[in-house]
Structure formats: C-alpha cells, structure tokens
CSV table of C-alpha atoms in Angstrom, one decimal:
chain,number,residue,atom,x,y,z
A,1,UNK,CA,43.1,0.0,-23.1
A,2,UNK,CA,39.5,0.5,-24.2
A,3,UNK,CA,40.5,3.6,-26.1
A,4,UNK,CA,43.2,1.8,-28.0
A,5,UNK,CA,40.7,-1.0,-29.0
A,6,UNK,CA,38.2,1.6,-30.1
A,7,UNK,CA,40.8,3.4,-32.2
A,8,UNK,CA,42.0,0.2,-34.0
A,9,UNK,CA,38.5,-1.1,-34.5
A,10,UNK,CA,37.4,2.2,-36.0
A,11,UNK,CA,40.4,2.0,-38.5
A,12,UNK,CA,39.5,-1.6,-39.4
A,13,UNK,CA,35.8,-0.6,-39.8
A,14,UNK,CA,36.7,2.3,-42.1
A,15,UNK,CA,39.0,0.1,-44.2
A,16,UNK,CA,36.3,-2.5,-44.6
A,17,UNK,CA,33.6,0.1,-45.6
A,18,UNK,CA,36.0,1.8,-48.1
A,19,UNK,CA,37.5,-1.3,-49.8
A,20,UNK,CA,34.7,-4.0,-49.7
A,21,UNK,CA,31.0,-4.1,-50.4
A,22,UNK,CA,29.5,-4.7,-47.0
A,23,UNK,CA,26.3,-6.4,-48.2
A,24,UNK,CA,27.4,-10.1,-48.0
A,25,UNK,CA,30.0,-12.6,-46.8
A,26,UNK,CA,33.2,-11.9,-44.8
A,27,UNK,CA,33.1,-8.1,-45.2
A,28,UNK,CA,29.6,-8.1,-43.6
A,29,UNK,CA,30.9,-10.4,-40.8
A,30,UNK,CA,33.9,-8.1,-40.2
A,31,UNK,CA,31.7,-5.0,-40.3
A,32,UNK,CA,29.3,-6.5,-37.7
A,33,UNK,CA,32.2,-7.7,-35.5
A,34,UNK,CA,33.8,-4.3,-35.6
A,35,UNK,CA,30.5,-2.6,-34.6
A,36,UNK,CA,30.1,-5.0,-31.7
A,37,UNK,CA,33.6,-4.4,-30.4
A,38,UNK,CA,33.2,-0.6,-30.9
A,39,UNK,CA,29.9,-0.6,-28.9
A,40,UNK,CA,31.4,-2.5,-26.0
A,41,UNK,CA,34.6,-0.5,-26.0
A,42,UNK,CA,32.7,2.8,-26.0
A,43,UNK,CA,30.5,1.7,-23.2
A,44,UNK,CA,33.5,0.8,-21.1
A,45,UNK,CA,35.1,4.2,-21.8
A,46,UNK,CA,32.0,6.1,-20.8
A,47,UNK,CA,31.2,4.2,-17.7
A,48,UNK,CA,33.0,5.5,-14.6
A,49,UNK,CA,34.5,2.3,-13.1
A,50,UNK,CA,37.5,4.3,-11.8
A,51,UNK,CA,35.3,6.8,-10.1
A,52,UNK,CA,33.2,4.1,-8.4
A,53,UNK,CA,36.1,3.0,-6.2
A,54,UNK,CA,34.8,0.6,-3.6
A,55,UNK,CA,31.1,1.2,-4.4
A,56,UNK,CA,30.4,-2.3,-5.6
A,57,UNK,CA,27.0,-3.8,-4.7
A,58,UNK,CA,28.7,-6.1,-2.1
A,59,UNK,CA,30.6,-3.2,-0.4
A,60,UNK,CA,27.5,-1.0,-0.3
A,61,UNK,CA,25.5,-3.8,1.2
A,62,UNK,CA,28.2,-4.5,3.7
A,63,UNK,CA,28.4,-0.8,4.7
A,64,UNK,CA,24.7,-0.5,5.0
A,65,UNK,CA,24.5,-3.6,7.2
A,66,UNK,CA,27.2,-2.1,9.4
A,67,UNK,CA,25.3,1.2,9.7
A,68,UNK,CA,22.0,-0.6,10.5
A,69,UNK,CA,23.7,-2.7,13.3
A,70,UNK,CA,25.5,0.2,14.9
A,71,UNK,CA,23.8,1.4,18.2
A,72,UNK,CA,25.7,4.7,18.2
A,73,UNK,CA,24.5,6.9,21.0
A,74,UNK,CA,21.5,4.6,21.8
A,75,UNK,CA,21.3,1.4,23.9
A,76,UNK,CA,18.2,-0.7,23.6
A,77,UNK,CA,16.2,-2.8,26.1
A,78,UNK,CA,12.8,-4.4,25.8
A,79,UNK,CA,10.9,-1.6,27.6
A,80,UNK,CA,12.9,1.3,26.2
A,81,UNK,CA,16.2,2.8,25.1
A,82,UNK,CA,19.0,5.0,26.5
A,83,UNK,CA,20.3,8.1,24.9
A,84,UNK,CA,23.9,9.1,25.6
A,85,UNK,CA,24.5,12.8,25.2
A,86,UNK,CA,27.7,14.1,26.5
A,87,UNK,CA,28.3,12.6,30.0
A,88,UNK,CA,24.6,11.9,30.6
A,89,UNK,CA,22.8,8.7,29.9
A,90,UNK,CA,19.0,9.1,29.9
A,91,UNK,CA,16.6,6.1,29.8
A,92,UNK,CA,13.4,6.5,27.9
A,93,UNK,CA,10.5,4.0,28.1
A,94,UNK,CA,8.8,3.3,24.8
A,95,UNK,CA,5.4,4.1,26.5
A,96,UNK,CA,6.7,7.6,27.5
A,97,UNK,CA,7.4,8.6,23.9
A,98,UNK,CA,4.8,11.2,22.7
A,99,UNK,CA,6.2,11.8,19.2
A,100,UNK,CA,9.2,11.4,17.0
A,101,UNK,CA,10.0,13.7,14.1
A,102,UNK,CA,12.7,13.8,11.5
A,103,UNK,CA,13.9,17.3,10.6
A,104,UNK,CA,16.1,18.9,8.0
A,105,UNK,CA,17.5,22.4,8.6
A,106,UNK,CA,18.6,24.4,5.6
A,107,UNK,CA,21.3,26.9,6.5
A,108,UNK,CA,22.9,27.9,3.2
A,109,UNK,CA,22.1,26.8,-0.3
A,110,UNK,CA,23.9,23.5,-0.1
A,111,UNK,CA,24.6,23.1,3.7
A,112,UNK,CA,22.0,21.4,5.8
A,113,UNK,CA,21.7,19.4,9.0
A,114,UNK,CA,19.3,16.7,9.7
A,115,UNK,CA,18.3,14.6,12.7
A,116,UNK,CA,15.5,13.5,14.9
A,117,UNK,CA,13.5,15.0,17.7
A,118,UNK,CA,12.1,12.7,20.4
A,119,UNK,CA,9.4,14.2,22.6
A,120,UNK,CA,8.6,12.4,25.8
A,121,UNK,CA,6.4,13.4,28.7
A,122,UNK,CA,9.5,14.6,30.6
A,123,UNK,CA,11.9,16.0,28.0
A,124,UNK,CA,12.6,16.9,24.4
A,125,UNK,CA,15.7,15.3,22.8
A,126,UNK,CA,17.1,16.9,19.6
A,127,UNK,CA,19.7,14.7,17.9
A,128,UNK,CA,21.6,16.1,15.0
A,129,UNK,CA,22.9,13.6,12.4
A,130,UNK,CA,25.9,15.6,11.3
A,131,UNK,CA,29.0,13.9,12.8
A,132,UNK,CA,30.4,10.6,14.1
A,133,UNK,CA,28.8,11.3,17.5
A,134,UNK,CA,25.3,10.5,16.2
A,135,UNK,CA,25.9,7.3,14.4
A,136,UNK,CA,22.9,5.0,15.2
A,137,UNK,CA,20.0,7.1,14.1
A,138,UNK,CA,19.3,4.6,11.3
A,139,UNK,CA,19.1,1.7,13.8
A,140,UNK,CA,17.0,3.9,16.1
A,141,UNK,CA,14.4,4.4,13.3
A,142,UNK,CA,14.2,0.6,12.8
A,143,UNK,CA,13.8,0.1,16.6
A,144,UNK,CA,11.0,2.6,16.6
A,145,UNK,CA,9.2,0.7,13.8
A,146,UNK,CA,9.6,-2.5,15.9
A,147,UNK,CA,8.5,-1.2,19.3
A,148,UNK,CA,5.9,1.5,18.6
A,149,UNK,CA,2.8,0.9,16.6
A,150,UNK,CA,3.0,3.4,13.7
A,151,UNK,CA,-0.5,3.6,12.4
A,152,UNK,CA,-0.2,6.1,9.6
A,153,UNK,CA,2.4,8.0,7.5
A,154,UNK,CA,2.6,11.7,7.9
A,155,UNK,CA,3.4,14.3,5.2
A,156,UNK,CA,6.5,16.6,5.5
A,157,UNK,CA,5.9,20.1,6.7
A,158,UNK,CA,8.1,22.4,4.6
A,159,UNK,CA,8.9,25.8,6.2
A,160,UNK,CA,9.5,29.1,4.4
A,161,UNK,CA,13.3,28.7,4.5
A,162,UNK,CA,13.2,25.3,2.8
A,163,UNK,CA,13.7,23.3,6.1
A,164,UNK,CA,11.3,20.4,6.6
A,165,UNK,CA,9.9,18.4,9.5
A,166,UNK,CA,8.3,15.0,9.1
A,167,UNK,CA,6.4,13.4,11.9
A,168,UNK,CA,7.4,9.7,12.2
A,169,UNK,CA,5.4,8.8,15.2
A,170,UNK,CA,2.6,10.4,17.1
A,171,UNK,CA,1.1,8.8,20.3
A,172,UNK,CA,-2.6,8.4,20.0
A,173,UNK,CA,-4.8,9.2,23.0
A,174,UNK,CA,-6.9,6.2,24.2
C-alpha cells in the first residue's frame, strides 16, 4: 500500500512542479503536502515491519522476563544452589564458591559455544549455554550478584583462537 501511495504522490508532485509555479499559494501547499506524504511512505517502505514479526517492545520485554525468571538447571536456597546435570543434583553453598567465569569458545568462524564455569573447593562445573538443557544461566548470574559480594569487574582474557574467558567472581582471601 505504501508503494502505491508513493507512486501516486510522486505523479502529483511532478504534475504540480511542471504546471504551476511552486513559490506561493495552493501549489506550494500541494507541493509541501506531497513531500510530507512521500517521506512518510518512503520510511514505511524501507522499515522492516514484516521482518520484525513478534519483536515488539512488549514481546521482547515479556520474553526477557520469562528468561530471567526461569531456574533452568538450578534450584536456589538461601545458603546456596543446586545444579542438575544429567541424573545428579549437586548442592553448592555460596561460601564454597571460589570463582565463577563466563567463557566463549570459538570453534569455526561463526560457530561458538558459551557458558559458565563454577569452581568450588570440591568440584569444577562447566555449563555450556547451547541448548534447552541449560536455560537458567541468566537467572544464575543475577543470583550470583545478589548472594556474592562482587567487589570488582574483571577484563576478558582473549586466547589465541579468539575464545575468551571473563572472570565474574573471585573469592578474596581474608
């Protein structure tokens, strides 16, 4: 529809410019009106409303809220959290966490995996965020911020293959 409006407005604009002096009166008003309609029609044509699909602000906000509320493979208690991996459910106390890192592994030019690494005084947990099994990492990062005192931000360590590792939390020795 916007293309049809643009086409007819362009014809009217050319007709006004060709047949009338555009410096005063109704031809000037017609000229300005056609320019306004053309600009709005062109902006509608060039914006990708059809490609956006359901990506309105409300839908994106609703999906983000759903992601941030989903526990995924984690269960939270006041003194710690549980990680479900396969058939095992390990409970980790917040005070036992030594460090938490976010990693991104580059395998091919465009293929990568990311996730988190949780180091405790008993075990190292590597959780890849590449499938439906690991939903909940986003909420886990929020829970880390609430329950552990993060005193400083760390820089990413970039490896030779383009992979990176960022320390999110490091336990300080008292």
